[in-house]
CSV table of C-alpha atoms in Angstrom, one decimal:
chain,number,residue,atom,x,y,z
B,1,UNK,CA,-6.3,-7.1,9.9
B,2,UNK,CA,-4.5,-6.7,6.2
B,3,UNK,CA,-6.6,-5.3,3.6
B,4,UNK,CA,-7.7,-8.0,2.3
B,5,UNK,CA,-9.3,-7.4,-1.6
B,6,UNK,CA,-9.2,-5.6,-4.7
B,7,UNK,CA,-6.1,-3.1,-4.6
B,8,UNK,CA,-3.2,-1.5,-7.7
B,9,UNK,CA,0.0,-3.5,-6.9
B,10,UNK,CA,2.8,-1.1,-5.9
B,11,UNK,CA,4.8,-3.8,-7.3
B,12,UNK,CA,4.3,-6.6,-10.2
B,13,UNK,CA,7.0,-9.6,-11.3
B,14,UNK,CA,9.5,-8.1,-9.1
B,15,UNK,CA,9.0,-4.4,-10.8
B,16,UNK,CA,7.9,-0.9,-9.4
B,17,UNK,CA,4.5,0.0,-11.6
B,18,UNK,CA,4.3,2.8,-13.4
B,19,UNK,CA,1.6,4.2,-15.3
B,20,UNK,CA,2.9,5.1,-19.0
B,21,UNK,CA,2.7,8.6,-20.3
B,22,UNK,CA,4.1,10.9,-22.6
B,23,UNK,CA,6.4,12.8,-20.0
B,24,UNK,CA,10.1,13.4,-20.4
B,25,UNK,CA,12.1,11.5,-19.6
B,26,UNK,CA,10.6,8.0,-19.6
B,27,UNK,CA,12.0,4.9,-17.0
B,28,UNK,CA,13.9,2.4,-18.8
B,29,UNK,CA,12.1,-0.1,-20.2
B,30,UNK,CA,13.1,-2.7,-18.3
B,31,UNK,CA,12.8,-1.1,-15.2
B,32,UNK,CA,9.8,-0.6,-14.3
B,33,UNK,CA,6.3,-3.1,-14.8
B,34,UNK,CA,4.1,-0.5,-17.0
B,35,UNK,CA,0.5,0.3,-16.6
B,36,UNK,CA,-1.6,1.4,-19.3
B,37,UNK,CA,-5.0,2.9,-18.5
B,38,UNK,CA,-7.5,5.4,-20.1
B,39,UNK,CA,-8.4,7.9,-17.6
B,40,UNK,CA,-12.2,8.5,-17.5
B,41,UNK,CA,-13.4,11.0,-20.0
B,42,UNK,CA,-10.1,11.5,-21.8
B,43,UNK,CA,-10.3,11.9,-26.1
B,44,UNK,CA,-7.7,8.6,-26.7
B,45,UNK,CA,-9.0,5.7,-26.8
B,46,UNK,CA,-6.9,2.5,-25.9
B,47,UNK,CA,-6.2,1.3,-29.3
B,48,UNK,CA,-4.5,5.3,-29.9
B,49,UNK,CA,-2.7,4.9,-26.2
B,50,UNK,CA,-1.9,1.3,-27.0
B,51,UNK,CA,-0.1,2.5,-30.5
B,52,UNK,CA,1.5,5.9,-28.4
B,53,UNK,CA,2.8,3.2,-26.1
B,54,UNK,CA,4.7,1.0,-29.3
B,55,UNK,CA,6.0,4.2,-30.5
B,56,UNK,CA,7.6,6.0,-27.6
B,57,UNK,CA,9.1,2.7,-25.2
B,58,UNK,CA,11.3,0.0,-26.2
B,59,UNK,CA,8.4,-2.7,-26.2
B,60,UNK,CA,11.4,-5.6,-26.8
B,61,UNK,CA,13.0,-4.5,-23.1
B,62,UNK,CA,9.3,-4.8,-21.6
B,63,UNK,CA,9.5,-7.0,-18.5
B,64,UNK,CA,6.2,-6.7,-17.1
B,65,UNK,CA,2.7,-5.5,-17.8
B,66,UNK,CA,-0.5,-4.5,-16.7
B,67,UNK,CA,-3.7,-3.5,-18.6
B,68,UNK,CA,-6.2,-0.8,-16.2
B,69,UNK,CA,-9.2,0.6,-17.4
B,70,UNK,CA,-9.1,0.4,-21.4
B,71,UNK,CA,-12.8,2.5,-21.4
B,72,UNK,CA,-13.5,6.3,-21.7
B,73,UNK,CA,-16.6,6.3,-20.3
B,74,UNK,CA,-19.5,3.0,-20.6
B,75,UNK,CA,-17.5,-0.2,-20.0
B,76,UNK,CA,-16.2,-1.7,-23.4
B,77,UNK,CA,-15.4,-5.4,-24.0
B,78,UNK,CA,-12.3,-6.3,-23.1
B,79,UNK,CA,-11.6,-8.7,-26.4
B,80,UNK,CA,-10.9,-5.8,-28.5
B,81,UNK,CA,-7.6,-5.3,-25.9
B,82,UNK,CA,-6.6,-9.2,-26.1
B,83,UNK,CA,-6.9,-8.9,-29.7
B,84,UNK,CA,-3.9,-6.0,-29.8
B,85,UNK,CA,-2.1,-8.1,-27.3
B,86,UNK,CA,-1.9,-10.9,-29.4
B,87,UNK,CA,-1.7,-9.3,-32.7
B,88,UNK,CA,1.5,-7.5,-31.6
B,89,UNK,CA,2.8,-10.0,-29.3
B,90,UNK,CA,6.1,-10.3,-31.4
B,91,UNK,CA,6.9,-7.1,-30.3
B,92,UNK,CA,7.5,-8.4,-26.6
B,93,UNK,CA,10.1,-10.8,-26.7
B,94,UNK,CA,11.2,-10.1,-23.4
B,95,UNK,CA,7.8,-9.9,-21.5
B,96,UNK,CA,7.6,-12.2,-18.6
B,97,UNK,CA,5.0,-10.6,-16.7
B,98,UNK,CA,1.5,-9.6,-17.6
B,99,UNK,CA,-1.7,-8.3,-15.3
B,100,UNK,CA,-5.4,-8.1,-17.1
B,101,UNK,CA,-7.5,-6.3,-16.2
B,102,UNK,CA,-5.7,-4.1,-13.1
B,103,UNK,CA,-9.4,-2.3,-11.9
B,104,UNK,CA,-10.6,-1.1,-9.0
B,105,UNK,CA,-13.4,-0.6,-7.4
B,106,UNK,CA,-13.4,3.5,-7.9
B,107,UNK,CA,-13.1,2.1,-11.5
B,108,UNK,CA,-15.1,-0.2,-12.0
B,109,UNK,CA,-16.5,-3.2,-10.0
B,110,UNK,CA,-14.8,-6.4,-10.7
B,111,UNK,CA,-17.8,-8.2,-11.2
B,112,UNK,CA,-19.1,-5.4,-14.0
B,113,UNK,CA,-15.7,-6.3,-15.5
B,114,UNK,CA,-16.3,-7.8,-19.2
B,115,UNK,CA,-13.7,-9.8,-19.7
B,116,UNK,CA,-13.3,-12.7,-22.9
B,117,UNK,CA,-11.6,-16.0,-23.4
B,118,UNK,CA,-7.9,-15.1,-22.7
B,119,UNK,CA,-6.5,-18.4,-24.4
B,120,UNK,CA,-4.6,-16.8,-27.1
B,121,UNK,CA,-3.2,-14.9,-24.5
B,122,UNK,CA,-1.2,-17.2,-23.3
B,123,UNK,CA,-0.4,-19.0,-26.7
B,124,UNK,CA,0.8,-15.7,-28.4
B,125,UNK,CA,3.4,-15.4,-25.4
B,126,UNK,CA,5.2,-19.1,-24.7
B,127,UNK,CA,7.2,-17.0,-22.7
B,128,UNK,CA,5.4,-15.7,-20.3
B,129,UNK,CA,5.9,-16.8,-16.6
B,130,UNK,CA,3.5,-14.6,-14.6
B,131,UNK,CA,0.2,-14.3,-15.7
B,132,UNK,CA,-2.7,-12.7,-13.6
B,133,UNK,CA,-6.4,-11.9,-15.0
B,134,UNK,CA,-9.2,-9.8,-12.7
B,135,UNK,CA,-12.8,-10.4,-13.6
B,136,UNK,CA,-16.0,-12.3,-13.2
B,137,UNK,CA,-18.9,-13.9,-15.3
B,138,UNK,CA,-19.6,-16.8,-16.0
B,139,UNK,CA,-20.3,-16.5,-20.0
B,140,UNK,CA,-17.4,-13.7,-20.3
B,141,UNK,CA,-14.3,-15.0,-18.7
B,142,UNK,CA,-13.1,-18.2,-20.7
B,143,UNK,CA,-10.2,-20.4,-21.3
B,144,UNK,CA,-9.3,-23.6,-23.0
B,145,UNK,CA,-6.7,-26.4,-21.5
B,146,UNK,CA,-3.6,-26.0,-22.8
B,147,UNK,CA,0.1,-26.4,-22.7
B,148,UNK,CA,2.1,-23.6,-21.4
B,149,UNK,CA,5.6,-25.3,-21.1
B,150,UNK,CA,7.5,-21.2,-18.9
B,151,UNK,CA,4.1,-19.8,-16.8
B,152,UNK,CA,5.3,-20.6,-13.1
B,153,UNK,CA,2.5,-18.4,-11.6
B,154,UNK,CA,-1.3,-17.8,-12.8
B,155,UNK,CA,-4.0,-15.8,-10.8
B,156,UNK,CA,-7.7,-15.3,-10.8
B,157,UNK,CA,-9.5,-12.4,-9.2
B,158,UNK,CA,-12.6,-13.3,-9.1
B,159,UNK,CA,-16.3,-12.2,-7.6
B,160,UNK,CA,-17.5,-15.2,-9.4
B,161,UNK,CA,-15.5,-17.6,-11.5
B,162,UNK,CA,-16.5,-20.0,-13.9
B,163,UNK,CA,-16.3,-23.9,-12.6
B,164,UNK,CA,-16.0,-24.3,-16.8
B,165,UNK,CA,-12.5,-22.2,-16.4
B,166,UNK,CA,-11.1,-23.8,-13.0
B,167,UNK,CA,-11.5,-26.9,-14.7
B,168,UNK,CA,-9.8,-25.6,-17.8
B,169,UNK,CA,-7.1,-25.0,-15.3
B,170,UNK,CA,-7.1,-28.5,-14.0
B,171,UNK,CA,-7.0,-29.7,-17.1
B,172,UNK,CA,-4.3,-27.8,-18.5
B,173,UNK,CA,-0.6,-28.8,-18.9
B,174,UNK,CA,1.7,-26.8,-17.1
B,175,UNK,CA,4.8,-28.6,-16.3
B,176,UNK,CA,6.7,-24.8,-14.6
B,177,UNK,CA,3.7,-23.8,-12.7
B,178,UNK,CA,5.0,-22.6,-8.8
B,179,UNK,CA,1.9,-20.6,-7.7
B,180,UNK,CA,-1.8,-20.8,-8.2
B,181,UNK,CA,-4.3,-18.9,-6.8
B,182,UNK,CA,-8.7,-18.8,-7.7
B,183,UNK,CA,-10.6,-16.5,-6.3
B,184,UNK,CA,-14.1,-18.7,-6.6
B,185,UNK,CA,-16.5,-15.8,-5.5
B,186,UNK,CA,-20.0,-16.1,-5.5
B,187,UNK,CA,-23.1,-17.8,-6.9
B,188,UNK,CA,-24.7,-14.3,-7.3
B,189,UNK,CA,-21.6,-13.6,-9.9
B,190,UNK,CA,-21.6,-16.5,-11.9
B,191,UNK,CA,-18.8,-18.3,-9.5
B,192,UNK,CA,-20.4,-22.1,-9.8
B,193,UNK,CA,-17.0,-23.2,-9.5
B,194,UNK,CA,-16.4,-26.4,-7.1
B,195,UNK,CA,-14.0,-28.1,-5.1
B,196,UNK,CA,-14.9,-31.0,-7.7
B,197,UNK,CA,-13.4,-28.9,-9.9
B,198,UNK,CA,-9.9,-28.9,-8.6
B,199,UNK,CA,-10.0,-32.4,-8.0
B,200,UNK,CA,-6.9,-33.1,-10.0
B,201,UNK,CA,-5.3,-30.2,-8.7
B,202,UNK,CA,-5.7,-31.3,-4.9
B,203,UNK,CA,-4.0,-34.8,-6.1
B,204,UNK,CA,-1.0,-33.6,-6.6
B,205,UNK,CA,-1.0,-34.8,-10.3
B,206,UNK,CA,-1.3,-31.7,-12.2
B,207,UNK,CA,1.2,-29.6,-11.2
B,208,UNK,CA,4.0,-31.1,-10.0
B,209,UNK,CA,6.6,-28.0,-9.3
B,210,UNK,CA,3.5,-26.4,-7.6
B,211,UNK,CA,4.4,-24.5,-4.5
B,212,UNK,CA,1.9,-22.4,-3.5
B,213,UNK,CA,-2.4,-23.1,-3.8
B,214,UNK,CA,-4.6,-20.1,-3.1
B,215,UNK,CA,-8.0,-21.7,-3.3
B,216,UNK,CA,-9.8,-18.4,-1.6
B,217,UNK,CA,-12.9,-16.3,-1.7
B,218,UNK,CA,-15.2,-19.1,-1.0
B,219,UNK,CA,-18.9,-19.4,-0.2
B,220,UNK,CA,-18.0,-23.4,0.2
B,221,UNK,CA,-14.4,-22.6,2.1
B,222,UNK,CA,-15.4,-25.3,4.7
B,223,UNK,CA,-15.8,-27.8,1.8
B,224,UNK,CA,-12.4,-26.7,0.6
B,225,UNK,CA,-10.7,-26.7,4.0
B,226,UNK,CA,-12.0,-30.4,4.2
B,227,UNK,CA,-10.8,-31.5,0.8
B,228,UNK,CA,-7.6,-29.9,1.3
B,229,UNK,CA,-7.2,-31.6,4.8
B,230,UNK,CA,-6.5,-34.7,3.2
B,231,UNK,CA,-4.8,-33.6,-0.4
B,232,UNK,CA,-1.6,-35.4,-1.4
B,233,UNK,CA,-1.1,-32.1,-3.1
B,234,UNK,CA,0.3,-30.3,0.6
B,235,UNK,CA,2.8,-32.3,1.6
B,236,UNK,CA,4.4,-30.3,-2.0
B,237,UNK,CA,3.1,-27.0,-0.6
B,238,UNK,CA,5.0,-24.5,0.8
B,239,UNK,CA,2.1,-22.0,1.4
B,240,UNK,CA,-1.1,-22.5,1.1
B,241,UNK,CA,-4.4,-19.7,1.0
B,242,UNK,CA,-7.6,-20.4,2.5
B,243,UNK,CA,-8.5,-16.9,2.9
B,244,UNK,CA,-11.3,-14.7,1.9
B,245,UNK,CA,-14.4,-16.8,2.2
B,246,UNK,CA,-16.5,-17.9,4.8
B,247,UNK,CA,-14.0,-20.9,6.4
B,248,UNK,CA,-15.9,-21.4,10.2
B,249,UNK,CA,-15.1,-24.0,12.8
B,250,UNK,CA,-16.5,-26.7,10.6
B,251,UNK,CA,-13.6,-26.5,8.0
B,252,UNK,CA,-11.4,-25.3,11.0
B,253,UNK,CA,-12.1,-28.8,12.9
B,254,UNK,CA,-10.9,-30.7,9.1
B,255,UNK,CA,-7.6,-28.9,9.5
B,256,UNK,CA,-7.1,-30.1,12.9
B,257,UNK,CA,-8.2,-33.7,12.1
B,258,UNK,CA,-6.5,-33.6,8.6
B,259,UNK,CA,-2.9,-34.1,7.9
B,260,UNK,CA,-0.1,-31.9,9.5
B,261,UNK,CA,0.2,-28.5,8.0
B,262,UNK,CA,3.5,-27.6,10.2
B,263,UNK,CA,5.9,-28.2,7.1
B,264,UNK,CA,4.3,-25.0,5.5
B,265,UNK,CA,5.5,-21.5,5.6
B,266,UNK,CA,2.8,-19.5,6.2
B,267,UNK,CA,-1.3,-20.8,5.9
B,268,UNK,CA,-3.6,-17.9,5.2
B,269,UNK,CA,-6.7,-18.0,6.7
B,270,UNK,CA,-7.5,-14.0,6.6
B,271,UNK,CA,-11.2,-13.0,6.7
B,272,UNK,CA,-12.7,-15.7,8.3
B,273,UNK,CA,-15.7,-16.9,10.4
B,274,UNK,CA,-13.5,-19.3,12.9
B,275,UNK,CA,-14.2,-18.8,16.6
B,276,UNK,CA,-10.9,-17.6,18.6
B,277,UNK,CA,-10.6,-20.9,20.0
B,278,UNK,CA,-10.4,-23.0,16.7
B,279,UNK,CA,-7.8,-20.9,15.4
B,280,UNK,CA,-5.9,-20.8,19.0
B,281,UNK,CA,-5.8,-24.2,18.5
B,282,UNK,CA,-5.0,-24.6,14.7
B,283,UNK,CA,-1.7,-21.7,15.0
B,284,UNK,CA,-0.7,-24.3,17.7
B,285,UNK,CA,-1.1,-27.3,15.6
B,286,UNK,CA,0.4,-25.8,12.6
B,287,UNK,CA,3.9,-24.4,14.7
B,288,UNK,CA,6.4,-23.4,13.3
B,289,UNK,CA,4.5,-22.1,10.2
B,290,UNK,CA,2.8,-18.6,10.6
B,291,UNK,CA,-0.6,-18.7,10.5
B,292,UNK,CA,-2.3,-15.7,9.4
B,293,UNK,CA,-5.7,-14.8,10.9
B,294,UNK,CA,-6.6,-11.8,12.8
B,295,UNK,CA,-10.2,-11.3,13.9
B,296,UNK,CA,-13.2,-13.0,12.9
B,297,UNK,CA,-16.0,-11.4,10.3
B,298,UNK,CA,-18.9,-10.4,11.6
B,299,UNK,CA,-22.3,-12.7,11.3
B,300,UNK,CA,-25.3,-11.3,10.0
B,301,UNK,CA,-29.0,-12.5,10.3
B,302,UNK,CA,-31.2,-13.6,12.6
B,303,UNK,CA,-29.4,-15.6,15.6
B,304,UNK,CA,-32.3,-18.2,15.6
B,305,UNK,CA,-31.6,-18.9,11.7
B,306,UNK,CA,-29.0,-19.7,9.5
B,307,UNK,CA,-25.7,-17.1,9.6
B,308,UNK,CA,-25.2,-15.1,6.7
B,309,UNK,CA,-21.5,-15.2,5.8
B,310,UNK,CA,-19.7,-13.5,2.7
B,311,UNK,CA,-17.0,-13.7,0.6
B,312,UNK,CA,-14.7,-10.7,0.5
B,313,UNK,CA,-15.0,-9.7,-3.2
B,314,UNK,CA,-18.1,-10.5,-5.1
B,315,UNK,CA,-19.8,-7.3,-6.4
């Protein structure tokens, strides 16, 4: 099976990454998606690596960026970060692309990840058209509805997102949006996010360039899978993500008896708990699109009781 998880992008909006520094000579600004990070330990702090990083590259070429780990040592708010984002955002006239957050597990666990509201964000760059934010909790990671008139794709990696921010999401006006993805995550992170939540999503309304729906890392994928199975929103779709959570044959069975899926690309159903018949049956349903599966996760428990399924990121 594909890794499925928390991992660096080799590539972000179309870019190679590559982690800024002060070495000689220095990629073109516009050629690569740069990474700024504090290494563990290290004497700058992200507000003197921040202002190295303004000084030495051509900030008004800058296609593409992504934040890593903006702590020395102990985890630091992220808000201070957001706040030299936006104050300097006129300095990025060109930026199209922008990753918060880009942490690992070796770095830091995505649900120890304090993250902020990340609304003026997204107003400070009107320009922006990819937009992808990592992080959990449900009092930490905020946004506000709004109208973003250029973002065509926004991304949450979540262990546990906030049903307050999916139905931000909903709620917001985003009239270029192509690709959408929530990680929901789990209870046990804050993720009280519902499928209630994406209501107007799942009609179709909301988004009406919308190409792509990643509504993943689910401890309620079957509830999903059934919602989905009958949301005007797919027949616009041209993939669709049901991966990461703990889809069985219950949600596997409201595919099947939903509406046709066979007008899709490719349907992601990776990390699942589907028996190798139900998925037999719903590649077969869903020809010519690719449906991407592999082998079942493993159920834990007691076989007389309830299984004990997971997501694949929460902690």
């Amino acid at each position: 099976m594909d890794y499925i998880g928390i991992r660096h992008p080799d590539h972000f909006h179309g870019l190679p990454v590559h982690t800024a520094a002060v070495s000689v000579p220095l990629p073109a600004a516009d050629a690569v998606a740069w990474r700024l990070q504090c290494d563990y330990g290290e004497e700058t702090d992200f507000a003197a690596l921040w202002q190295q990083f303004l000084d030495t590259v051509d900030t008004a070429r800058v296609r593409a960026l992504l934040i890593g780990p903006w702590w020395r040592e102990g985890y630091t708010p992220f808000a201070p970060v957001r706040d030299l984002l936006v104050a300097h955002a006129d300095r990025f006239p060109a930026l199209r692309g922008l990753f918060l957050a880009d942490v690992v597990g070796e770095e830091c666990e995505v649900s120890w990840l304090p993250m902020c509201d990340i609304t003026p964000v997204l107003e400070a760059l009107p320009l922006l058209e990819e937009f992808t934010v990592r992080g959990c909790g449900a009092e930490d990671l905020r946004l506000r509805p709004l109208r973003h008139t250029a973002l065509k794709s926004l991304r949450f990696e979540s262990g546990g997102l906030p049903g307050e921010l999916v139905r931000a999401v909903a709620a917001s006006e985003l009239p270029a949006l192509e690709r959408l993805d929530l990680w929901f995550g789990s209870s046990w992170y804050g993720g009280d996010a519902t499928v209630q939540d994406v209501a107007p999503v799942l009609s179709g309304s909301a988004f009406p360039r919308l190409r792509h729906l990643g509504l993943q890392n689910s401890e309620t994928q079957d509830e999903i899978a059934a919602a989905v199975a009958s949301a005007p929103v797919v027949a616009q779709l041209e993939t669709l993500a049901l991966s990461m959570g703990t889809l069985s044959d219950t949600g596997g069975e409201a595919l099947l008896n939903g509406q046709p899926l066979s007008h899709l690309s490719t349907l992601d159903l990776r990390h699942h708990y589907l028996t190798e018949p139900v998925l037999d049956r719903i590649r077969t349903a869903c020809a010519p699109a690719l449906v991407e599966g592999g082998e079942a996760e493993e159920d834990y428990g007691d076989p007389d009781d309830e299984p004990e399924r997971y997501v694949a990121v929460s902690e």
